[in-house]
Amino acid sequence: MCLRCVVHRLPRLARDLAPRCATAFGRPARAAAAAAAAGLVLAATGVGAPAVRAHPAAQGDPSIAYAYRLVDTWRDVPWSLRAGQFGLVGDISSAPDGTIYVLDLQHKAVHALAADGRPLRVWGLPNLAGTAPGVQFLGDWTPKRLDVGFDGLVYVLLEGRYIANNQVKTLARVDRLSPNGGALFSFEIDVEQLQVQGTYLDLALRRDGRVYLSRTATNAFIQFNGCEPAPGEAVIVDSGVDVFTPTGQLQTTIGFREHGSVPWSLDVSAADELHVINQIPAVLFNPFCDPAPDPEPSFGDGPAQAPTRWDAGVAIFEPDHRLREIVRFYNGEDIAVGPAGVFVSRNVEIFQLRDGTPMYIGPTGGRVYAAYFGRIVHFLDAHVDGRVLSGFAHCFWQGVMMFEHPERRQDVPLFAGGTDAPHLEGPALPARVDAASDVAVLLGRYNAVGVRPQQTYMATSQLVLPQTVQRWTRHGRLISGTPEVRSQVGMCAGSRTWFTRDVAIDGTTIYSVDFGQLSRRPDDFVPAWTTFPGILPDPDAPSRLSNVTADGGKVAVLDEGTGKVHVLDSDGNAIFGWPIRADTYAVPVDIAMHGDRIYLADRGRNRILVRGIDGTDFGEWATHDGPASVVTGPTGDVFVLGRGRWAFRYSPDGKLLASWPMPDRTLWSLDIGVDDDGKVYVGYVKPEADPGIDTLPSYVTNQFKILDSGVWVFDAEPYEPKDVPPPAPDACVGTPDKWAAPRRIPLGATVGVTLTVHGHCPGKQEQVQLALVFDTSRSMSFVDALDRAKDATAALLGELDPRTAEVALATFDDGATLEQPLTSDIGLVRSLVAGLDANGDTRSTAGLTTAIRELQGVRKKTTHRQIVLLVSDGVLKDDPAAEADAARAAGIEIYALILPTNEYQPINRDQILALTGSADHIFTEPDPTEVVTLARGMTRYRPEPGLWESITIVDVIPRNMRYVAGSAVPPAAFDATANTLTWTLGNVLADASITLQYRLEPLEIGIWPTNVEATARYRDALGNDGRLIFPIPVVEVYGFKPERHIVYLPFGAVRTCTPVDKPLDVVMVLDTSSSMLEPAATGGGTKLDAARAAAGAFLAQLSYDRDRAAVVAFNIGAEEAVALTDDFGRLQAGLAGLTSRQGTRIDLGLAQGVATLAAGGRATAKPVVILLTDGLQNVERAPNSAVLAQGDALKARGALVYTIGLGNEIDADLLGLVATSPDRFYRSPTTDDLAAIYAQISERITCDLGAAALSGRREE
């Protein structure tokens, strides 16, 4: 086959042969060639229970197996303030020259954009004004609004709070800034000193420089009573528009209070006409009711209320401040006056004044988001060129809309800018992942605590926090920088509790789903459409959407409430809708689609269900672990992330093609995605419980600290597997791996060979009969407790296996109802839970009694343990203690799943503890792992601790390779006649992978396999026999070229060195990429060990009474292991603590060297940087020019730069350019040369200092 010819030729030939392999391998052919050229071929084989073959035309070659390695980890991407990336838009205005300015409330910054929306610059707001001595100021100034004057200067309104006379008081401030953000003038306003009341809401500038500020003080309050308005009134304490001179003196006030109204947003025309949004304060209505009526005026007995009241609308004043007219308009939010006319915004709508037809209607998904929290959606500006601009502040998107034809009804805007809330960094909490042309990462809700870059993240259930989908390129960088492509897509859910559940990407088009709605996002702006596929066919259906998948212009949604799959086209039109359950009691937890096939992950039964997009049943096949999530690859293969934190690749008919463990199985593996090139992405997070959860507000019901998070990236290396018996789905799975390093060596050198075996076994669980006792009383409607309970219960049911579990459902409010007797149809129970409503009293005793009767009745099975799970807000109005005691006495275990509201108090927890009899049986607002813990606790799931009862590994060495005697670790039996190494191991545990190593000396020049074959025969911990086949790596052996030999002799200078008594600040910049873990040329240890030793010997020669040194490490990133210090012990400890990761970012290592010298370098010391690397710059992440730029930055600081290239896979030309001069680049063919090179550099530094002193200049 094509692969075989590739394996036995030079890497260059392998690349040349890749096109010939296309017909044999399909899309992965280039990956196959590259993998073979690198000599990395791994193995995993096996087969599950076959079903009817799905999608035969598009699937990959079933004769090819794959092995996966971690090639990258996306984590800790830092945030930076960037022009055009908005945290929260707070206002917009434009200058006479057309420049657009946007106020960013979250980042406390002003963004400047060109007239066409291109980002120009951004600056943080300066702290211009102070406060009186002795005044305790509370926090920073908060920006509120912005306007650009007719003079082109930027004016910002800010607010601050301080304490005086034990009272919290408010100050306002107006800053005048240059177009570049320079501070020009500022004045503070204390309303008490002005003898007025209220806070300032908006500002506008007049042509003569006067400043207009709207001010209001009311005691409006909120009362909700269902969807009917509650009685109440709002008293206007004070309100008006204050007019200030350009230097900040109050000139006059335009009164509003006496007319029963308050001013809101305002703007001034070029003719000096003042336009003010005039609002009539009133009691608010429930924002969850739709439609909300227009507010009606309601007034108290405030002093001197004028009998002539102004209507709600836009108040227009003459230049001398006389009222010209009021144009009626209800619920106006912002206003703009300019060449195009007068425009007013109301929530997601924009109107031209006096025209009842909106110019634009925006997305409605954030109606509650804006109205309930008092946020303006459209901040307006009338541009000098006749356009209308909107600073759009919405959960879907933050940015600038540009309306070029405001006379149209409706106009279609152009978009500029992108969302930066939460901060574009991390990823902090990658809850879901999908990939295609781009990679989409759905973030869960979290808070950032602390000051960047030392912030920590707290995952939380706070429903007001934003969610976004980050777009990543397949090279790991966040996409940004052009108006057409943005880096973050804002998410809006259908209600407060309906957080975004899942994300799918088809090409570059993103689909998102929450419990109720599905949205299509072809770009990063507003949705193309939003639809409700679960309730459109039947408004009364208990729909609860949970997962989404997309492929080839179609999208499919899993509805866990109705137990259906909905298939739609790219325009949102329904194509198919069909029920999942047939004769199987499947409880799908995820969905994937490829072409005309849909795959459903049934975690409880360890199965993948295969369906056509029209619902045709193509059977099912078993998986080797419970599938937590499922996705399809570009060839139609199916990828599964197991709950045991292993990943599996199957053919469409269930043949196991690959399996591999996650790099750290102690972390949560959250989701899996596969891009168009076949790379696999797995999101992960490392949580830590928050000990202060009990002190948090009632609306924060769940929180944990995020210690680490990111996305693991794996790439496949295809190979031709030998025919071996596949493991059964209920047997243990082993993954063999083998590689040789270094991959290119001279004749006479030795190569290290490593074999590893990872594996896992299925766990065991007991049979159970579970009765859910579900609280449907009225209090479950508080703080969305019912929806939260449904969500947690659905996740719990997804963990159960209907082959070993039966579930009943009883509900209670005024009384109790047995909704469903004991059944193995867990999916049916999940649908019934999704359809529950809350009303009535809380009579838990009746519910508990009903459940116990069902468990003890005719359907009782003595082979099953019996369990009651109480699902409630924890506030019970009766005492079922006697019934609970009797149940536990009868052997029934009682658990509680509590979704607390504000009413839940310690006394309620004590009652729940008395019912369950154990604190370990109470789960309060569980996070995802706690749901798993609850399910495993009830079923007594036990992971299999063992892996191999016995395993024998035999490696057959080729005749043109010589085994280095005694090099096998652990020791192996070597048969010189057969030329084989044999290891026999027993009782290998599941958490202990097997690692075997030895060394070979090639005897011929050429490209040769390091073994004839390597196999393992085993008996697993469950008693199953099997066989594993290891891959066959290759090594290139070359002959010596005399001109390439380098001999390091004692240094001889062409001129006498002049000693200079100058202290040194030395930065050792060391490559810690994964290739540095390859064995050293001679002796034990790795290349990194040799580098540590040589660098340590160099550091030992410094004079620490005057010299200092630092240690910097780089791989995919860079870090300062030790800052500049004169503590040799710290330096040695820093070298010893260096660890390796994938990637070679020389530019980042040098950049960290610059930062280290900038932070701790001394003016009296000579900076010296010594770089060591064994690889090439990762140019797909940053070009060589980035390396040269950082080298130039070091030289600009006066640093002497020396570079060392270790081995043959280096860029000698690049390293020569980075060094201060080409002769300060040192080539080290092997690790044996490192000590001599560092000694040469030590001597060279002395002479270089002297030469610099003689020349009277700093070296360039």
GROMACS .gro file of C-alpha atoms in nm, residues 575-924:
model
  350
  575ILE     CA    1  -3.753   1.890   0.770
  576PHE     CA    2  -3.811   1.596   1.004
  577GLY     CA    3  -3.917   1.533   1.360
  578TRP     CA    4  -3.927   1.184   1.508
  579PRO     CA    5  -3.926   1.004   1.844
  580ILE     CA    6  -3.608   0.835   1.960
  581ARG     CA    7  -3.739   0.552   2.169
  582ALA     CA    8  -3.853   0.233   2.004
  583ASP     CA    9  -3.807  -0.101   2.177
  584THR     CA   10  -3.496   0.026   2.351
  585TYR     CA   11  -3.521   0.237   2.666
  586ALA     CA   12  -3.258   0.479   2.544
  587VAL     CA   13  -3.180   0.803   2.729
  588PRO     CA   14  -2.961   0.996   2.483
  589VAL     CA   15  -2.730   1.262   2.625
  590ASP     CA   16  -2.575   1.393   2.302
  591ILE     CA   17  -2.626   1.396   1.926
  592ALA     CA   18  -2.400   1.400   1.619
  593MET     CA   19  -2.474   1.412   1.247
  594HIS     CA   20  -2.286   1.336   0.927
  595GLY     CA   21  -2.460   1.345   0.593
  596ASP     CA   22  -2.782   1.143   0.624
  597ARG     CA   23  -2.691   0.969   0.951
  598ILE     CA   24  -2.756   1.077   1.307
  599TYR     CA   25  -2.579   0.924   1.606
  600LEU     CA   26  -2.721   0.941   1.958
  601ALA     CA   27  -2.508   0.880   2.267
  602ASP     CA   28  -2.686   0.656   2.517
  603ARG     CA   29  -2.458   0.686   2.817
  604GLY     CA   30  -2.654   0.468   3.055
  605ARG     CA   31  -2.648   0.163   2.822
  606ASN     CA   32  -2.302   0.227   2.666
  607ARG     CA   33  -2.456   0.245   2.320
  608ILE     CA   34  -2.458   0.460   2.007
  609LEU     CA   35  -2.798   0.467   1.835
  610VAL     CA   36  -2.780   0.509   1.457
  611ARG     CA   37  -3.070   0.678   1.278
  612GLY     CA   38  -3.134   0.833   0.940
  613ILE     CA   39  -3.220   1.200   0.934
  614ASP     CA   40  -3.578   1.091   0.869
  615GLY     CA   41  -3.574   0.871   1.179
  616THR     CA   42  -3.508   0.539   1.002
  617ASP     CA   43  -3.371   0.295   1.260
  618PHE     CA   44  -3.029   0.162   1.156
  619GLY     CA   45  -2.972  -0.016   1.485
  620GLU     CA   46  -2.714   0.051   1.750
  621TRP     CA   47  -2.368  -0.058   1.856
  622ALA     CA   48  -2.188  -0.084   2.186
  623THR     CA   49  -1.917   0.152   2.307
  624HIS     CA   50  -1.627   0.068   2.534
  625ASP     CA   51  -1.731   0.328   2.790
  626GLY     CA   52  -2.044   0.527   2.867
  627PRO     CA   53  -2.051   0.799   2.598
  628ALA     CA   54  -2.058   1.140   2.765
  629SER     CA   55  -2.052   1.315   2.426
  630VAL     CA   56  -2.035   1.220   2.060
  631VAL     CA   57  -1.925   1.391   1.739
  632THR     CA   58  -1.849   1.290   1.380
  633GLY     CA   59  -1.531   1.352   1.185
  634PRO     CA   60  -1.481   1.464   0.825
  635THR     CA   61  -1.485   1.106   0.692
  636GLY     CA   62  -1.800   1.008   0.882
  637ASP     CA   63  -1.624   0.825   1.164
  638VAL     CA   64  -1.778   0.862   1.509
  639PHE     CA   65  -1.580   1.002   1.803
  640VAL     CA   66  -1.689   0.936   2.160
  641LEU     CA   67  -1.572   1.097   2.482
  642GLY     CA   68  -1.632   0.840   2.755
  643ARG     CA   69  -1.728   0.920   3.109
  644GLY     CA   70  -1.405   0.745   3.214
  645ARG     CA   71  -1.220   1.029   3.034
  646TRP     CA   72  -1.103   0.826   2.739
  647ALA     CA   73  -1.165   0.916   2.376
  648PHE     CA   74  -1.265   0.658   2.113
  649ARG     CA   75  -1.288   0.665   1.736
  650TYR     CA   76  -1.527   0.425   1.564
  651SER     CA   77  -1.619   0.357   1.207
  652PRO     CA   78  -1.986   0.436   1.130
  653ASP     CA   79  -2.074   0.069   1.188
  654GLY     CA   80  -1.902   0.054   1.527
  655LYS     CA   81  -1.553  -0.079   1.454
  656LEU     CA   82  -1.306   0.063   1.707
  657LEU     CA   83  -1.032   0.247   1.517
  658ALA     CA   84  -0.857   0.424   1.803
  659SER     CA   85  -0.873   0.485   2.175
  660TRP     CA   86  -0.662   0.704   2.398
  661PRO     CA   87  -0.678   0.848   2.750
  662MET     CA   88  -0.696   1.215   2.831
  663PRO     CA   89  -0.362   1.363   2.940
  664ASP     CA   90  -0.485   1.413   3.297
  665ARG     CA   91  -0.778   1.197   3.393
  666THR     CA   92  -0.818   1.372   3.729
  667LEU     CA   93  -0.960   1.672   3.540
  668TRP     CA   94  -1.312   1.704   3.405
  669SER     CA   95  -1.322   1.626   3.036
  670LEU     CA   96  -1.620   1.829   2.918
  671ASP     CA   97  -1.681   1.776   2.545
  672ILE     CA   98  -1.522   1.659   2.222
  673GLY     CA   99  -1.503   1.811   1.872
  674VAL     CA  100  -1.335   1.718   1.543
  675ASP     CA  101  -1.236   1.970   1.276
  676ASP     CA  102  -1.229   1.939   0.898
  677ASP     CA  103  -0.869   1.815   0.909
  678GLY     CA  104  -0.947   1.544   1.163
  679LYS     CA  105  -0.788   1.707   1.467
  680VAL     CA  106  -0.967   1.629   1.792
  681TYR     CA  107  -1.045   1.892   2.057
  682VAL     CA  108  -1.142   1.815   2.417
  683GLY     CA  109  -1.233   2.087   2.665
  684TYR     CA  110  -1.127   2.035   3.024
  685VAL     CA  111  -1.144   2.207   3.361
  686LYS     CA  112  -0.991   2.147   3.704
  687PRO     CA  113  -1.241   2.251   3.973
  688GLU     CA  114  -1.206   2.318   4.342
  689ALA     CA  115  -1.503   2.348   4.573
  690ASP     CA  116  -1.565   2.696   4.709
  691PRO     CA  117  -1.565   2.677   5.090
  692GLY     CA  118  -1.755   3.005   5.110
  693ILE     CA  119  -2.059   2.889   4.914
  694ASP     CA  120  -2.284   2.911   5.221
  695THR     CA  121  -2.208   3.283   5.254
  696LEU     CA  122  -2.299   3.368   4.896
  697PRO     CA  123  -2.623   3.547   4.803
  698SER     CA  124  -2.930   3.335   4.743
  699TYR     CA  125  -2.916   3.388   4.366
  700VAL     CA  126  -2.574   3.217   4.356
  701THR     CA  127  -2.668   2.855   4.408
  702ASN     CA  128  -2.360   2.689   4.267
  703GLN     CA  129  -1.998   2.799   4.251
  704PHE     CA  130  -1.653   2.645   4.228
  705LYS     CA  131  -1.305   2.773   4.170
  706ILE     CA  132  -1.141   2.698   3.836
  707LEU     CA  133  -0.780   2.597   3.899
  708ASP     CA  134  -0.700   2.510   3.539
  709SER     CA  135  -0.889   2.496   3.212
  710GLY     CA  136  -0.833   2.478   2.840
  711VAL     CA  137  -0.866   2.267   2.529
  712TRP     CA  138  -0.650   1.966   2.450
  713VAL     CA  139  -0.572   1.920   2.081
  714PHE     CA  140  -0.494   1.573   1.945
  715ASP     CA  141  -0.383   1.471   1.600
  716ALA     CA  142  -0.407   1.131   1.431
  717GLU     CA  143  -0.140   0.921   1.268
  718PRO     CA  144  -0.297   0.653   1.048
  719TYR     CA  145  -0.134   0.315   0.996
  720GLU     CA  146  -0.217  -0.025   0.851
  721PRO     CA  147  -0.314  -0.248   1.144
  722LYS     CA  148  -0.254  -0.618   1.155
  723ASP     CA  149  -0.545  -0.850   1.205
  724VAL     CA  150  -0.588  -0.897   1.581
  725PRO     CA  151  -0.893  -1.016   1.774
  726PRO     CA  152  -1.085  -0.705   1.886
  727PRO     CA  153  -1.180  -0.660   2.251
  728ALA     CA  154  -1.547  -0.693   2.332
  729PRO     CA  155  -1.725  -0.380   2.458
  730ASP     CA  156  -1.743  -0.528   2.808
  731ALA     CA  157  -1.371  -0.616   2.809
  732CYS     CA  158  -1.071  -0.400   2.896
  733VAL     CA  159  -0.925  -0.182   2.621
  734GLY     CA  160  -0.553  -0.135   2.571
  735THR     CA  161  -0.374   0.130   2.363
  736PRO     CA  162  -0.016   0.047   2.260
  737ASP     CA  163   0.228   0.315   2.154
  738LYS     CA  164   0.589   0.311   2.037
  739TRP     CA  165   0.838   0.570   1.917
  740ALA     CA  166   1.208   0.622   1.859
  741ALA     CA  167   1.411   0.932   1.942
  742PRO     CA  168   1.598   1.105   1.806
  743ARG     CA  169   1.452   1.031   1.467
  744ARG     CA  170   1.770   1.122   1.279
  745ILE     CA  171   2.115   1.012   1.403
  746PRO     CA  172   2.466   0.965   1.263
  747LEU     CA  173   2.601   0.617   1.207
  748GLY     CA  174   2.761   0.498   1.530
  749ALA     CA  175   2.520   0.678   1.758
  750THR     CA  176   2.235   0.510   1.944
  751VAL     CA  177   1.863   0.570   1.941
  752GLY     CA  178   1.620   0.535   2.230
  753VAL     CA  179   1.306   0.323   2.183
  754THR     CA  180   1.001   0.362   2.406
  755LEU     CA  181   0.692   0.140   2.429
  756THR     CA  182   0.385   0.232   2.633
  757VAL     CA  183   0.051   0.067   2.705
  758HIS     CA  184  -0.245   0.257   2.848
  759GLY     CA  185  -0.581   0.100   2.917
  760HIS     CA  186  -0.900   0.095   3.114
  761CYS     CA  187  -1.173  -0.153   3.210
  762PRO     CA  188  -1.550  -0.106   3.244
  763GLY     CA  189  -1.680  -0.061   3.596
  764LYS     CA  190  -1.961  -0.243   3.778
  765GLN     CA  191  -2.288  -0.122   3.927
  766GLU     CA  192  -2.575  -0.275   4.121
  767GLN     CA  193  -2.938  -0.313   4.018
  768VAL     CA  194  -3.169  -0.048   4.164
  769GLN     CA  195  -3.532   0.054   4.178
  770LEU     CA  196  -3.546   0.433   4.212
  771ALA     CA  197  -3.854   0.636   4.301
  772LEU     CA  198  -3.830   1.007   4.224
  773VAL     CA  199  -4.036   1.216   4.465
  774PHE     CA  200  -4.066   1.548   4.285
  775ASP     CA  201  -4.178   1.869   4.456
  776THR     CA  202  -4.424   2.056   4.229
  777SER     CA  203  -4.548   2.303   4.490
  778ARG     CA  204  -4.579   2.674   4.420
  779SER     CA  205  -4.247   2.760   4.583
  780MET     CA  206  -4.064   2.560   4.316
  781SER     CA  207  -4.143   2.847   4.077
  782PHE     CA  208  -3.925   3.080   4.286
  783VAL     CA  209  -3.574   3.156   4.155
  784ASP     CA  210  -3.639   2.905   3.875
  785ALA     CA  211  -3.606   2.612   4.115
  786LEU     CA  212  -3.832   2.393   3.900
  787ASP     CA  213  -3.622   2.444   3.586
  788ARG     CA  214  -3.303   2.384   3.780
  789ALA     CA  215  -3.452   2.067   3.927
  790LYS     CA  216  -3.553   1.942   3.582
  791ASP     CA  217  -3.204   2.006   3.452
  792ALA     CA  218  -3.032   1.821   3.735
  793THR     CA  219  -3.279   1.531   3.720
  794ALA     CA  220  -3.238   1.494   3.343
  795ALA     CA  221  -2.861   1.475   3.388
  796LEU     CA  222  -2.903   1.217   3.663
  797LEU     CA  223  -3.135   0.997   3.456
  798GLY     CA  224  -2.885   1.008   3.172
  799GLU     CA  225  -2.633   0.834   3.399
  800LEU     CA  226  -2.861   0.531   3.463
  801ASP     CA  227  -2.857   0.209   3.264
  802PRO     CA  228  -3.210   0.079   3.193
  803ARG     CA  229  -3.068  -0.275   3.196
  804THR     CA  230  -2.993  -0.239   3.568
  805ALA     CA  231  -3.224   0.043   3.681
  806GLU     CA  232  -3.600   0.098   3.704
  807VAL     CA  233  -3.745   0.440   3.783
  808ALA     CA  234  -4.082   0.561   3.913
  809LEU     CA  235  -4.204   0.921   3.935
  810ALA     CA  236  -4.428   1.059   4.210
  811THR     CA  237  -4.511   1.429   4.250
  812PHE     CA  238  -4.652   1.627   4.541
  813ASP     CA  239  -4.805   1.970   4.596
  814ASP     CA  240  -5.152   1.987   4.762
  815GLY     CA  241  -5.154   1.610   4.734
  816ALA     CA  242  -4.953   1.336   4.567
  817THR     CA  243  -4.971   1.166   4.226
  818LEU     CA  244  -4.797   0.857   4.095
  819GLU     CA  245  -4.708   0.996   3.751
  820GLN     CA  246  -4.527   0.680   3.639
  821PRO     CA  247  -4.493   0.336   3.803
  822LEU     CA  248  -4.157   0.161   3.801
  823THR     CA  249  -4.026   0.122   3.447
  824SER     CA  250  -3.704   0.062   3.259
  825ASP     CA  251  -3.808   0.329   3.011
  826ILE     CA  252  -3.597   0.601   3.169
  827GLY     CA  253  -3.643   0.824   2.866
  828LEU     CA  254  -4.017   0.825   2.930
  829VAL     CA  255  -3.959   0.935   3.289
  830ARG     CA  256  -3.730   1.212   3.170
  831SER     CA  257  -4.002   1.339   2.935
  832LEU     CA  258  -4.257   1.335   3.217
  833VAL     CA  259  -4.022   1.536   3.439
  834ALA     CA  260  -3.974   1.792   3.160
  835GLY     CA  261  -4.351   1.851   3.147
  836LEU     CA  262  -4.406   1.916   3.520
  837ASP     CA  263  -4.558   2.245   3.643
  838ALA     CA  264  -4.545   2.403   3.988
  839ASN     CA  265  -4.855   2.503   4.185
  840GLY     CA  266  -5.017   2.437   4.518
  841ASP     CA  267  -4.897   2.364   4.871
  842THR     CA  268  -4.601   2.149   4.985
  843ARG     CA  269  -4.730   1.814   5.120
  844SER     CA  270  -4.420   1.601   5.107
  845THR     CA  271  -4.555   1.327   5.333
  846ALA     CA  272  -4.809   1.226   5.068
  847GLY     CA  273  -4.539   1.217   4.801
  848LEU     CA  274  -4.303   1.008   5.009
  849THR     CA  275  -4.582   0.765   5.105
  850THR     CA  276  -4.683   0.724   4.739
  851ALA     CA  277  -4.325   0.643   4.636
  852ILE     CA  278  -4.275   0.393   4.918
  853ARG     CA  279  -4.595   0.211   4.828
  854GLU     CA  280  -4.481   0.178   4.469
  855LEU     CA  281  -4.140   0.042   4.574
  856GLN     CA  282  -4.298  -0.207   4.816
  857GLY     CA  283  -4.585  -0.304   4.586
  858VAL     CA  284  -4.635  -0.563   4.315
  859ARG     CA  285  -4.340  -0.439   4.107
  860LYS     CA  286  -4.087  -0.481   4.386
  861LYS     CA  287  -3.780  -0.689   4.292
  862THR     CA  288  -3.581  -0.846   4.570
  863THR     CA  289  -3.273  -0.850   4.346
  864HIS     CA  290  -3.270  -0.469   4.334
  865ARG     CA  291  -3.176  -0.213   4.597
  866GLN     CA  292  -3.460   0.034   4.660
  867ILE     CA  293  -3.404   0.410   4.671
  868VAL     CA  294  -3.615   0.723   4.712
  869LEU     CA  295  -3.478   1.048   4.572
  870LEU     CA  296  -3.651   1.363   4.700
  871VAL     CA  297  -3.622   1.650   4.448
  872SER     CA  298  -3.726   1.975   4.613
  873ASP     CA  299  -3.637   2.331   4.708
  874GLY     CA  300  -3.595   2.190   5.059
  875VAL     CA  301  -3.874   2.391   5.223
  876LEU     CA  302  -4.129   2.133   5.338
  877LYS     CA  303  -4.455   2.245   5.502
  878ASP     CA  304  -4.509   1.917   5.686
  879ASP     CA  305  -4.291   1.661   5.861
  880PRO     CA  306  -4.257   1.320   5.687
  881ALA     CA  307  -4.002   1.200   5.944
  882ALA     CA  308  -4.210   0.900   6.055
  883GLU     CA  309  -4.257   0.780   5.698
  884ALA     CA  310  -3.888   0.828   5.625
  885ASP     CA  311  -3.786   0.637   5.936
  886ALA     CA  312  -4.016   0.349   5.841
  887ALA     CA  313  -3.879   0.342   5.487
  888ARG     CA  314  -3.518   0.327   5.602
  889ALA     CA  315  -3.613   0.054   5.849
  890ALA     CA  316  -3.753  -0.143   5.553
  891GLY     CA  317  -3.419  -0.111   5.373
  892ILE     CA  318  -3.512   0.178   5.146
  893GLU     CA  319  -3.236   0.436   5.111
  894ILE     CA  320  -3.333   0.801   5.092
  895TYR     CA  321  -3.142   1.067   4.899
  896ALA     CA  322  -3.224   1.434   4.850
  897LEU     CA  323  -3.155   1.662   4.555
  898ILE     CA  324  -3.210   2.019   4.676
  899LEU     CA  325  -3.248   2.323   4.450
  900PRO     CA  326  -3.268   2.600   4.710
  901THR     CA  327  -3.452   2.930   4.699
  902ASN     CA  328  -3.429   3.230   4.932
  903GLU     CA  329  -3.648   3.044   5.182
  904TYR     CA  330  -3.399   2.760   5.235
  905GLN     CA  331  -3.245   2.800   5.582
  906PRO     CA  332  -3.033   2.585   5.817
  907ILE     CA  333  -3.348   2.457   5.988
  908ASN     CA  334  -3.466   2.321   5.653
  909ARG     CA  335  -3.134   2.146   5.594
  910ASP     CA  336  -3.162   1.986   5.939
  911GLN     CA  337  -3.503   1.850   5.839
  912ILE     CA  338  -3.366   1.706   5.513
  913LEU     CA  339  -3.075   1.553   5.704
  914ALA     CA  340  -3.321   1.384   5.939
  915LEU     CA  341  -3.510   1.239   5.641
  916THR     CA  342  -3.205   1.099   5.462
  917GLY     CA  343  -3.015   0.992   5.770
  918SER     CA  344  -2.681   1.093   5.616
  919ALA     CA  345  -2.522   1.415   5.497
  920ASP     CA  346  -2.361   1.214   5.217
  921HIS     CA  347  -2.709   1.156   5.073
  922ILE     CA  348  -2.785   1.529   5.033
  923PHE     CA  349  -2.685   1.705   4.710
  924THR     CA  350  -2.750   2.079   4.699
   0.00000   0.00000   0.00000
